[in-house]
Amino acid sequence: MKLLQFLALTASSLLFNCETLVQAQYATAAMMRFQCSQLSIERLDPLVSPGMLPSTHMHQIVGGNSFNATMTPVEYDPSTESTCTTCSFAEDFSNYWTANLYFHAKNGSYKRVPQMVNLGLKGQGGITVYYIPPYDGKTKVTAFKPGFRMLVGDAMLRSNQGMQRQICHRCEHNIQQSPFGGAPCTGDDTVTFPNQMCPGGIRTTITFPTCWDGKNVDSPDHKSHVAYPSSGTFESTGPCPASHPVRLPQLMYEVMWDTRQFNDKAIWPDKGQPFVYSMGDGTGYGQHGDYVFGWKGDALQRALDARCSGDRCSQLKTQTPEQALACFKKQTVKEETEGWVSELPGGMQVTYQ
């Protein structure tokens, strides 16, 4: 009985410490931070490769279950097409997706790196999603409109030339993410993969532009309709350029890659670090994120105006982790995603330049 009491107290203490650490990390600004668990892992990409079955490389997708290969630009609205979502907020049927991470072993084989849930959240794999209003606590932002979609990053990049802002990797010292490494893409964070073993896994941060032209919910490259502040940064409430005058919330993804099972030098290559993205990127420069807006009605605008924080908001309906996990989508094109494989899905070749 004493042992059980001790274990219960220890578990309670660890949970309290994790929640306290999360609060300390994000106490400087009101920001929505919530879990979107895994919806599917498959080769679909309705932005870059619409209608292609399968697309060239593997993605991990979260959000509304109407995600498919087509999702006609402007017309398609996940909030009316989806019947469930993997996200904590029950009114968010948006789709968020990124490339998958693979471990490339010394013997030439590959294995997909699983995702883990971020501190203070509950679910399975997936992405931590942030919607952040200006840090000054008063400047208003305009929520994304129905049909809105965008892409940040470039899957073909193998150097920092042409990289967009605030896409980076963090080598975590432990699962508790302690000591805190500072704001994303600062301190020891790198745009490339970490070059050492990471006892607490690798965190990828993907941050989207925050200024909109106010007219187009999409553009041919899925980028030109949005922009960065003309001076300063979003964090410093820098002004938007005249060409893109509408201030948007800062959308940010964090993906927690659980690399711990691969922390064995015996299976690492003789030279360099062993991780590659599913599009064959052995550098990390090619990480990218895709977004299709799908919030119900004015739910997101209400939450932003109320400056909601964390994964609870008086303006929004939430669902339990169990309800979110009950939402899933079967692969459109069946393909193995688990275990060791001889090549990356789609036969993507690993490149470094």
mmCIF file of C-alpha atoms in Angstrom:
data_model
loop_
_atom_site.group_PDB
_atom_site.id
_atom_site.type_symbol
_atom_site.label_atom_id
_atom_site.label_comp_id
_atom_site.label_asym_id
_atom_site.label_seq_id
_atom_site.Cartn_x
_atom_site.Cartn_y
_atom_site.Cartn_z
ATOM 1 C CA MET A 1 0.000 0.000 0.000
ATOM 2 C CA LYS A 2 2.827 2.407 0.883
ATOM 3 C CA LEU A 3 4.495 1.644 -2.452
ATOM 4 C CA LEU A 4 1.263 2.414 -4.327
ATOM 5 C CA GLN A 5 0.852 5.669 -2.422
ATOM 6 C CA PHE A 6 4.458 6.615 -3.214
ATOM 7 C CA LEU A 7 3.990 5.866 -6.920
ATOM 8 C CA ALA A 8 0.757 7.855 -7.018
ATOM 9 C CA LEU A 9 2.401 10.841 -5.344
ATOM 10 C CA THR A 10 5.394 10.609 -7.701
ATOM 11 C CA ALA A 11 3.156 10.504 -10.781
ATOM 12 C CA SER A 12 1.128 13.453 -9.477
ATOM 13 C CA SER A 13 4.325 15.418 -8.821
ATOM 14 C CA LEU A 14 5.649 14.741 -12.347
ATOM 15 C CA LEU A 15 2.374 15.847 -13.921
ATOM 16 C CA PHE A 16 2.349 19.013 -11.809
ATOM 17 C CA ASN A 17 5.954 19.792 -12.752
ATOM 18 C CA CYS A 18 5.238 19.285 -16.473
ATOM 19 C CA GLU A 19 2.174 21.528 -16.354
ATOM 20 C CA THR A 20 4.099 24.155 -14.386
ATOM 21 C CA LEU A 21 6.896 24.067 -16.950
ATOM 22 C CA VAL A 22 4.437 24.518 -19.819
ATOM 23 C CA GLN A 23 2.857 27.494 -18.058
ATOM 24 C CA ALA A 24 6.284 29.024 -17.456
ATOM 25 C CA GLN A 25 7.319 28.531 -21.086
ATOM 26 C CA TYR A 26 4.245 30.222 -22.520
ATOM 27 C CA ALA A 27 3.325 32.696 -19.787
ATOM 28 C CA THR A 28 4.548 35.744 -21.727
ATOM 29 C CA ALA A 29 1.628 35.846 -24.185
ATOM 30 C CA ALA A 30 -1.926 34.640 -24.653
ATOM 31 C CA MET A 31 -1.869 31.944 -27.297
ATOM 32 C CA MET A 32 -4.054 29.031 -28.283
ATOM 33 C CA ARG A 33 -1.946 25.886 -27.939
ATOM 34 C CA PHE A 34 -3.687 22.569 -28.501
ATOM 35 C CA GLN A 35 -3.293 18.973 -29.591
ATOM 36 C CA CYS A 36 -4.311 17.638 -32.991
ATOM 37 C CA SER A 37 -3.777 13.879 -32.942
ATOM 38 C CA GLN A 38 -2.953 11.685 -35.929
ATOM 39 C CA LEU A 39 -5.602 11.460 -38.644
ATOM 40 C CA SER A 40 -3.607 9.594 -41.271
ATOM 41 C CA ILE A 41 -0.107 8.891 -42.538
ATOM 42 C CA GLU A 42 -0.086 8.647 -46.314
ATOM 43 C CA ARG A 43 1.106 10.058 -49.610
ATOM 44 C CA LEU A 44 -1.535 12.722 -50.261
ATOM 45 C CA ASP A 45 -0.974 16.442 -50.866
ATOM 46 C CA PRO A 46 -4.005 18.417 -52.126
ATOM 47 C CA LEU A 47 -2.000 21.678 -52.245
ATOM 48 C CA VAL A 48 1.158 20.711 -54.132
ATOM 49 C CA SER A 49 -0.104 17.597 -55.933
ATOM 50 C CA PRO A 50 -3.903 17.961 -56.225
ATOM 51 C CA GLY A 51 -5.602 14.825 -57.501
ATOM 52 C CA MET A 52 -2.395 12.782 -57.519
ATOM 53 C CA LEU A 53 -2.776 9.294 -56.008
ATOM 54 C CA PRO A 54 -0.334 8.856 -54.446
ATOM 55 C CA SER A 55 1.691 12.076 -54.150
ATOM 56 C CA THR A 56 5.476 11.944 -54.292
ATOM 57 C CA HIS A 57 6.285 11.757 -50.573
ATOM 58 C CA MET A 58 4.751 10.726 -47.273
ATOM 59 C CA HIS A 59 2.934 13.159 -44.988
ATOM 60 C CA GLN A 60 1.435 13.037 -41.511
ATOM 61 C CA ILE A 61 -1.976 14.697 -41.435
ATOM 62 C CA VAL A 62 -4.172 15.921 -38.586
ATOM 63 C CA GLY A 63 -7.562 17.626 -38.299
ATOM 64 C CA GLY A 64 -10.833 17.081 -40.148
ATOM 65 C CA ASN A 65 -11.599 13.658 -41.622
ATOM 66 C CA SER A 66 -12.629 14.971 -45.057
ATOM 67 C CA PHE A 67 -8.957 15.346 -46.053
ATOM 68 C CA ASN A 68 -8.443 13.987 -49.562
ATOM 69 C CA ALA A 69 -6.284 14.343 -52.670
ATOM 70 C CA THR A 70 -8.392 17.014 -54.373
ATOM 71 C CA MET A 71 -9.979 19.575 -51.987
ATOM 72 C CA THR A 72 -10.784 22.039 -54.800
ATOM 73 C CA PRO A 73 -9.187 25.469 -54.143
ATOM 74 C CA VAL A 74 -11.492 28.218 -52.831
ATOM 75 C CA GLU A 75 -14.574 25.967 -52.958
ATOM 76 C CA TYR A 76 -13.642 23.217 -50.508
ATOM 77 C CA ASP A 77 -14.583 23.831 -46.888
ATOM 78 C CA PRO A 78 -13.515 21.134 -44.398
ATOM 79 C CA SER A 79 -15.889 22.556 -41.779
ATOM 80 C CA THR A 80 -18.883 21.465 -43.879
ATOM 81 C CA GLU A 81 -17.359 18.310 -45.387
ATOM 82 C CA SER A 82 -15.842 16.732 -42.263
ATOM 83 C CA THR A 83 -17.815 14.761 -39.695
ATOM 84 C CA CYS A 84 -15.116 14.720 -37.000
ATOM 85 C CA THR A 85 -11.744 16.198 -36.120
ATOM 86 C CA THR A 86 -8.643 14.956 -34.312
ATOM 87 C CA CYS A 87 -8.105 18.383 -32.707
ATOM 88 C CA SER A 88 -8.923 19.387 -29.122
ATOM 89 C CA PHE A 89 -11.275 22.139 -30.246
ATOM 90 C CA ALA A 90 -14.376 20.462 -31.665
ATOM 91 C CA GLU A 91 -15.077 23.356 -34.074
ATOM 92 C CA ASP A 92 -11.691 23.089 -35.790
ATOM 93 C CA PHE A 93 -11.961 20.904 -38.897
ATOM 94 C CA SER A 94 -8.879 22.459 -40.511
ATOM 95 C CA ASN A 95 -6.178 20.219 -41.940
ATOM 96 C CA TYR A 96 -2.558 20.594 -40.921
ATOM 97 C CA TRP A 97 0.185 18.427 -42.392
ATOM 98 C CA THR A 98 3.959 18.042 -42.645
ATOM 99 C CA ALA A 99 6.554 15.662 -44.013
ATOM 100 C CA ASN A 100 7.439 12.565 -41.979
ATOM 101 C CA LEU A 101 10.807 11.963 -40.374
ATOM 102 C CA TYR A 102 12.772 8.762 -41.011
ATOM 103 C CA PHE A 103 15.847 7.211 -39.442
ATOM 104 C CA HIS A 104 18.411 6.044 -42.008
ATOM 105 C CA ALA A 105 20.442 3.234 -40.438
ATOM 106 C CA LYS A 106 24.029 2.240 -41.105
ATOM 107 C CA ASN A 107 22.830 -0.835 -43.053
ATOM 108 C CA GLY A 108 20.869 1.383 -45.452
ATOM 109 C CA SER A 109 17.363 0.626 -44.167
ATOM 110 C CA TYR A 110 14.810 3.207 -43.019
ATOM 111 C CA LYS A 111 12.260 3.428 -40.234
ATOM 112 C CA ARG A 112 9.632 6.101 -39.671
ATOM 113 C CA VAL A 113 10.198 8.122 -36.504
ATOM 114 C CA PRO A 114 6.993 8.222 -34.425
ATOM 115 C CA GLN A 115 5.616 11.450 -33.030
ATOM 116 C CA MET A 116 4.884 12.016 -29.373
ATOM 117 C CA VAL A 117 2.480 14.374 -27.647
ATOM 118 C CA ASN A 118 3.878 17.671 -26.396
ATOM 119 C CA LEU A 119 4.093 18.744 -22.754
ATOM 120 C CA GLY A 120 0.804 19.298 -20.967
ATOM 121 C CA LEU A 121 -1.353 17.828 -23.758
ATOM 122 C CA LYS A 122 -3.048 14.458 -24.333
ATOM 123 C CA GLY A 123 -3.605 12.450 -27.501
ATOM 124 C CA GLN A 124 -1.574 10.396 -29.924
ATOM 125 C CA GLY A 125 1.230 11.617 -32.185
ATOM 126 C CA GLY A 126 0.161 14.423 -34.451
ATOM 127 C CA ILE A 127 0.964 18.117 -34.165
ATOM 128 C CA THR A 128 0.828 20.816 -31.504
ATOM 129 C CA VAL A 129 -1.019 23.719 -33.144
ATOM 130 C CA TYR A 130 -0.719 27.361 -32.080
ATOM 131 C CA TYR A 131 -2.797 30.405 -33.033
ATOM 132 C CA ILE A 132 -1.060 33.448 -31.569
ATOM 133 C CA PRO A 133 -2.418 37.027 -31.438
ATOM 134 C CA PRO A 134 0.052 39.929 -31.241
ATOM 135 C CA TYR A 135 2.195 39.857 -28.129
ATOM 136 C CA ASP A 136 1.325 43.429 -27.138
ATOM 137 C CA GLY A 137 -1.999 42.178 -25.764
ATOM 138 C CA LYS A 138 -4.175 44.680 -27.648
ATOM 139 C CA THR A 139 -3.587 44.622 -31.423
ATOM 140 C CA LYS A 140 -6.390 42.809 -33.258
ATOM 141 C CA VAL A 141 -5.950 40.187 -35.946
ATOM 142 C CA THR A 142 -8.291 38.862 -38.638
ATOM 143 C CA ALA A 143 -9.062 35.147 -38.623
ATOM 144 C CA PHE A 144 -8.517 33.161 -41.815
ATOM 145 C CA LYS A 145 -11.484 33.036 -44.202
ATOM 146 C CA PRO A 146 -13.306 29.988 -45.644
ATOM 147 C CA GLY A 147 -11.268 28.475 -48.449
ATOM 148 C CA PHE A 148 -7.996 29.886 -47.081
ATOM 149 C CA ARG A 149 -4.897 27.737 -47.509
ATOM 150 C CA MET A 150 -1.154 28.267 -47.470
ATOM 151 C CA LEU A 151 2.202 26.551 -47.565
ATOM 152 C CA VAL A 152 5.416 27.506 -45.812
ATOM 153 C CA GLY A 153 8.861 26.063 -46.520
ATOM 154 C CA ASP A 154 10.187 24.316 -49.614
ATOM 155 C CA ALA A 155 10.592 20.543 -49.857
ATOM 156 C CA MET A 156 13.374 20.955 -52.433
ATOM 157 C CA LEU A 157 15.685 23.144 -50.347
ATOM 158 C CA ARG A 158 19.026 21.692 -49.292
ATOM 159 C CA SER A 159 20.636 24.946 -48.109
ATOM 160 C CA ASN A 160 19.457 28.024 -46.210
ATOM 161 C CA GLN A 161 19.270 30.114 -49.372
ATOM 162 C CA GLY A 162 15.612 30.981 -49.916
ATOM 163 C CA MET A 163 14.448 29.616 -46.560
ATOM 164 C CA GLN A 164 11.420 31.248 -45.005
ATOM 165 C CA ARG A 165 11.522 32.499 -41.445
ATOM 166 C CA GLN A 166 11.208 30.505 -38.252
ATOM 167 C CA ILE A 167 11.461 26.905 -39.421
ATOM 168 C CA CYS A 168 13.851 25.060 -37.152
ATOM 169 C CA HIS A 169 14.770 22.043 -35.041
ATOM 170 C CA ARG A 170 15.447 21.719 -31.330
ATOM 171 C CA CYS A 171 17.416 18.889 -29.724
ATOM 172 C CA GLU A 172 15.633 18.227 -26.427
ATOM 173 C CA HIS A 173 17.765 17.267 -23.423
ATOM 174 C CA ASN A 174 14.963 15.194 -21.879
ATOM 175 C CA ILE A 175 11.252 14.469 -22.160
ATOM 176 C CA GLN A 176 10.521 17.234 -19.644
ATOM 177 C CA GLN A 177 12.143 19.747 -22.068
ATOM 178 C CA SER A 178 14.194 21.076 -19.194
ATOM 179 C CA PRO A 179 15.943 23.453 -19.109
ATOM 180 C CA PHE A 180 13.651 25.496 -21.360
ATOM 181 C CA GLY A 181 15.478 26.429 -24.558
ATOM 182 C CA GLY A 182 13.821 29.797 -25.107
ATOM 183 C CA ALA A 183 11.484 31.020 -27.844
ATOM 184 C CA PRO A 184 11.288 28.882 -31.014
ATOM 185 C CA CYS A 185 14.186 29.225 -33.450
ATOM 186 C CA THR A 186 16.451 30.935 -30.916
ATOM 187 C CA GLY A 187 19.337 29.770 -28.753
ATOM 188 C CA ASP A 188 20.699 26.397 -29.829
ATOM 189 C CA ASP A 189 17.903 25.714 -32.341
ATOM 190 C CA THR A 190 19.088 24.907 -35.866
ATOM 191 C CA VAL A 191 17.537 25.052 -39.331
ATOM 192 C CA THR A 192 19.326 21.785 -40.067
ATOM 193 C CA PHE A 193 18.891 18.499 -38.212
ATOM 194 C CA PRO A 194 20.759 18.343 -34.883
ATOM 195 C CA ASN A 195 24.136 16.684 -35.333
ATOM 196 C CA GLN A 196 24.028 14.741 -32.073
ATOM 197 C CA MET A 197 21.766 12.294 -30.242
ATOM 198 C CA CYS A 198 18.832 13.979 -28.523
ATOM 199 C CA PRO A 199 17.797 12.272 -25.248
ATOM 200 C CA GLY A 200 14.364 13.962 -25.302
ATOM 201 C CA GLY A 201 13.720 13.728 -29.050
ATOM 202 C CA ILE A 202 13.740 16.405 -31.752
ATOM 203 C CA ARG A 203 11.201 19.200 -31.950
ATOM 204 C CA THR A 204 10.392 20.761 -35.307
ATOM 205 C CA THR A 205 8.880 24.257 -35.338
ATOM 206 C CA ILE A 206 7.091 25.508 -38.461
ATOM 207 C CA THR A 207 5.835 29.111 -38.428
ATOM 208 C CA PHE A 208 3.643 30.709 -41.105
ATOM 209 C CA PRO A 209 3.571 34.292 -42.467
ATOM 210 C CA THR A 210 1.241 36.719 -40.675
ATOM 211 C CA CYS A 211 0.148 39.288 -43.296
ATOM 212 C CA TRP A 212 -2.541 38.750 -45.957
ATOM 213 C CA ASP A 213 -3.413 40.628 -49.155
ATOM 214 C CA GLY A 214 -7.039 40.735 -47.986
ATOM 215 C CA LYS A 215 -8.388 39.401 -51.270
ATOM 216 C CA ASN A 216 -7.095 35.962 -52.228
ATOM 217 C CA VAL A 217 -7.609 32.918 -50.037
ATOM 218 C CA ASP A 218 -5.009 31.053 -52.126
ATOM 219 C CA SER A 219 -2.396 31.707 -54.813
ATOM 220 C CA PRO A 220 -0.735 29.499 -57.462
ATOM 221 C CA ASP A 221 2.310 28.872 -55.240
ATOM 222 C CA HIS A 222 0.160 28.890 -52.060
ATOM 223 C CA LYS A 223 2.517 31.580 -50.689
ATOM 224 C CA SER A 224 2.148 34.861 -52.622
ATOM 225 C CA HIS A 225 -1.126 35.880 -50.950
ATOM 226 C CA VAL A 226 0.641 36.052 -47.569
ATOM 227 C CA ALA A 227 3.778 37.877 -46.413
ATOM 228 C CA TYR A 228 5.911 38.754 -43.403
ATOM 229 C CA PRO A 229 5.915 42.168 -41.651
ATOM 230 C CA SER A 230 7.658 44.864 -43.702
ATOM 231 C CA SER A 231 9.873 45.685 -40.731
ATOM 232 C CA GLY A 232 10.427 44.065 -37.382
ATOM 233 C CA THR A 233 8.650 40.806 -36.655
ATOM 234 C CA PHE A 234 5.235 39.534 -35.693
ATOM 235 C CA GLU A 235 6.489 39.252 -32.124
ATOM 236 C CA SER A 236 7.401 42.962 -32.095
ATOM 237 C CA THR A 237 4.068 43.878 -33.778
ATOM 238 C CA GLY A 238 5.906 44.949 -36.918
ATOM 239 C CA PRO A 239 3.695 46.555 -39.598
ATOM 240 C CA CYS A 240 2.370 44.558 -42.531
ATOM 241 C CA PRO A 241 3.446 45.673 -46.037
ATOM 242 C CA ALA A 242 1.018 47.755 -48.112
ATOM 243 C CA SER A 243 0.614 44.843 -50.511
ATOM 244 C CA HIS A 244 -0.527 42.577 -47.668
ATOM 245 C CA PRO A 245 -2.180 44.949 -45.169
ATOM 246 C CA VAL A 246 -4.332 42.501 -43.186
ATOM 247 C CA ARG A 247 -2.763 41.218 -39.986
ATOM 248 C CA LEU A 248 -3.321 37.482 -39.380
ATOM 249 C CA PRO A 249 -2.745 35.407 -36.248
ATOM 250 C CA GLN A 250 0.571 33.613 -36.170
ATOM 251 C CA LEU A 251 -0.059 29.963 -37.029
ATOM 252 C CA MET A 252 2.673 27.670 -35.749
ATOM 253 C CA TYR A 253 3.194 23.910 -35.637
ATOM 254 C CA GLU A 254 5.388 21.955 -33.260
ATOM 255 C CA VAL A 255 6.097 18.329 -34.116
ATOM 256 C CA MET A 256 7.710 16.216 -31.413
ATOM 257 C CA TRP A 257 9.734 13.429 -33.024
ATOM 258 C CA ASP A 258 10.419 10.574 -30.603
ATOM 259 C CA THR A 259 13.952 9.671 -31.687
ATOM 260 C CA ARG A 260 14.880 7.909 -28.425
ATOM 261 C CA GLN A 261 14.727 4.367 -29.845
ATOM 262 C CA PHE A 262 17.413 5.381 -32.345
ATOM 263 C CA ASN A 263 19.899 6.710 -29.786
ATOM 264 C CA ASP A 264 22.302 3.828 -30.438
ATOM 265 C CA LYS A 265 25.639 4.601 -32.091
ATOM 266 C CA ALA A 266 25.819 1.011 -33.342
ATOM 267 C CA ILE A 267 23.094 1.752 -35.914
ATOM 268 C CA TRP A 268 24.105 5.324 -36.783
ATOM 269 C CA PRO A 269 25.968 5.901 -40.055
ATOM 270 C CA ASP A 270 29.743 6.277 -39.785
ATOM 271 C CA LYS A 271 29.527 9.925 -40.830
ATOM 272 C CA GLY A 272 26.911 12.599 -40.247
ATOM 273 C CA GLN A 273 23.535 12.507 -38.564
ATOM 274 C CA PRO A 274 21.022 9.776 -39.548
ATOM 275 C CA PHE A 275 17.672 11.535 -39.989
ATOM 276 C CA VAL A 276 15.946 12.346 -43.274
ATOM 277 C CA TYR A 277 12.592 13.776 -44.220
ATOM 278 C CA SER A 278 10.216 11.721 -46.332
ATOM 279 C CA MET A 279 10.918 13.807 -49.459
ATOM 280 C CA GLY A 280 14.537 12.644 -49.323
ATOM 281 C CA ASP A 281 15.932 15.636 -47.444
ATOM 282 C CA GLY A 282 19.013 14.675 -45.462
ATOM 283 C CA THR A 283 19.684 18.219 -44.257
ATOM 284 C CA GLY A 284 16.496 19.524 -42.611
ATOM 285 C CA TYR A 285 16.367 22.629 -44.807
ATOM 286 C CA GLY A 286 13.407 21.196 -46.741
ATOM 287 C CA GLN A 287 10.958 20.958 -43.833
ATOM 288 C CA HIS A 288 7.606 22.500 -44.741
ATOM 289 C CA GLY A 289 4.040 22.793 -43.499
ATOM 290 C CA ASP A 290 0.661 22.885 -45.243
ATOM 291 C CA TYR A 291 -2.601 24.390 -44.003
ATOM 292 C CA VAL A 292 -6.223 24.363 -45.117
ATOM 293 C CA PHE A 293 -8.525 26.466 -42.937
ATOM 294 C CA GLY A 294 -11.643 24.708 -41.641
ATOM 295 C CA TRP A 295 -13.005 26.349 -38.474
ATOM 296 C CA LYS A 296 -16.782 26.473 -38.067
ATOM 297 C CA GLY A 297 -18.348 29.895 -38.648
ATOM 298 C CA ASP A 298 -16.685 32.677 -36.662
ATOM 299 C CA ALA A 299 -15.327 30.366 -33.941
ATOM 300 C CA LEU A 300 -11.660 31.231 -34.547
ATOM 301 C CA GLN A 301 -12.320 34.980 -34.648
ATOM 302 C CA ARG A 302 -14.209 34.793 -31.350
ATOM 303 C CA ALA A 303 -11.350 32.907 -29.735
ATOM 304 C CA LEU A 304 -8.738 35.352 -31.031
ATOM 305 C CA ASP A 305 -10.753 38.380 -29.898
ATOM 306 C CA ALA A 306 -11.069 36.809 -26.443
ATOM 307 C CA ARG A 307 -7.314 36.134 -26.462
ATOM 308 C CA CYS A 308 -7.900 32.552 -25.425
ATOM 309 C CA SER A 309 -4.891 30.673 -24.137
ATOM 310 C CA GLY A 310 -3.924 27.004 -24.075
ATOM 311 C CA ASP A 311 -6.401 24.283 -25.027
ATOM 312 C CA ARG A 312 -9.402 25.672 -23.150
ATOM 313 C CA CYS A 313 -11.484 28.633 -24.269
ATOM 314 C CA SER A 314 -14.830 29.961 -23.065
ATOM 315 C CA GLN A 315 -15.698 30.835 -26.647
ATOM 316 C CA LEU A 316 -15.131 27.344 -28.042
ATOM 317 C CA LYS A 317 -16.373 23.787 -27.691
ATOM 318 C CA THR A 318 -13.767 21.227 -26.728
ATOM 319 C CA GLN A 319 -13.720 17.452 -26.978
ATOM 320 C CA THR A 320 -11.937 14.810 -24.928
ATOM 321 C CA PRO A 321 -8.746 13.140 -26.167
ATOM 322 C CA GLU A 322 -10.775 9.932 -26.508
ATOM 323 C CA GLN A 323 -13.280 11.647 -28.794
ATOM 324 C CA ALA A 324 -10.471 13.109 -30.891
ATOM 325 C CA LEU A 325 -8.774 9.708 -31.199
ATOM 326 C CA ALA A 326 -12.034 8.149 -32.414
ATOM 327 C CA CYS A 327 -11.656 10.289 -35.543
ATOM 328 C CA PHE A 328 -9.412 8.700 -38.146
ATOM 329 C CA LYS A 329 -9.093 8.210 -41.878
ATOM 330 C CA LYS A 330 -8.059 5.022 -43.649
ATOM 331 C CA GLN A 331 -5.246 5.326 -46.171
ATOM 332 C CA THR A 332 -6.503 6.219 -49.644
ATOM 333 C CA VAL A 333 -3.558 4.386 -51.185
ATOM 334 C CA LYS A 334 -2.510 1.483 -48.964
ATOM 335 C CA GLU A 335 1.166 1.637 -48.095
ATOM 336 C CA GLU A 336 3.279 0.347 -45.218
ATOM 337 C CA THR A 337 4.242 3.069 -42.752
ATOM 338 C CA GLU A 338 5.652 1.011 -39.869
ATOM 339 C CA GLY A 339 8.784 -1.066 -39.364
ATOM 340 C CA TRP A 340 12.041 -1.178 -41.289
ATOM 341 C CA VAL A 341 11.910 -0.637 -45.051
ATOM 342 C CA SER A 342 14.561 -0.747 -47.764
ATOM 343 C CA GLU A 343 13.705 2.667 -49.227
ATOM 344 C CA LEU A 344 11.684 5.776 -48.492
ATOM 345 C CA PRO A 345 8.025 5.621 -49.591
ATOM 346 C CA GLY A 346 7.743 6.468 -53.259
ATOM 347 C CA GLY A 347 11.389 5.558 -53.784
ATOM 348 C CA MET A 348 12.554 9.076 -52.829
ATOM 349 C CA GLN A 349 16.338 9.328 -52.990
ATOM 350 C CA VAL A 350 18.150 11.061 -50.113
ATOM 351 C CA THR A 351 19.983 14.221 -51.177
ATOM 352 C CA TYR A 352 22.175 16.653 -49.306
ATOM 353 C CA GLN A 353 22.649 19.446 -51.831
#
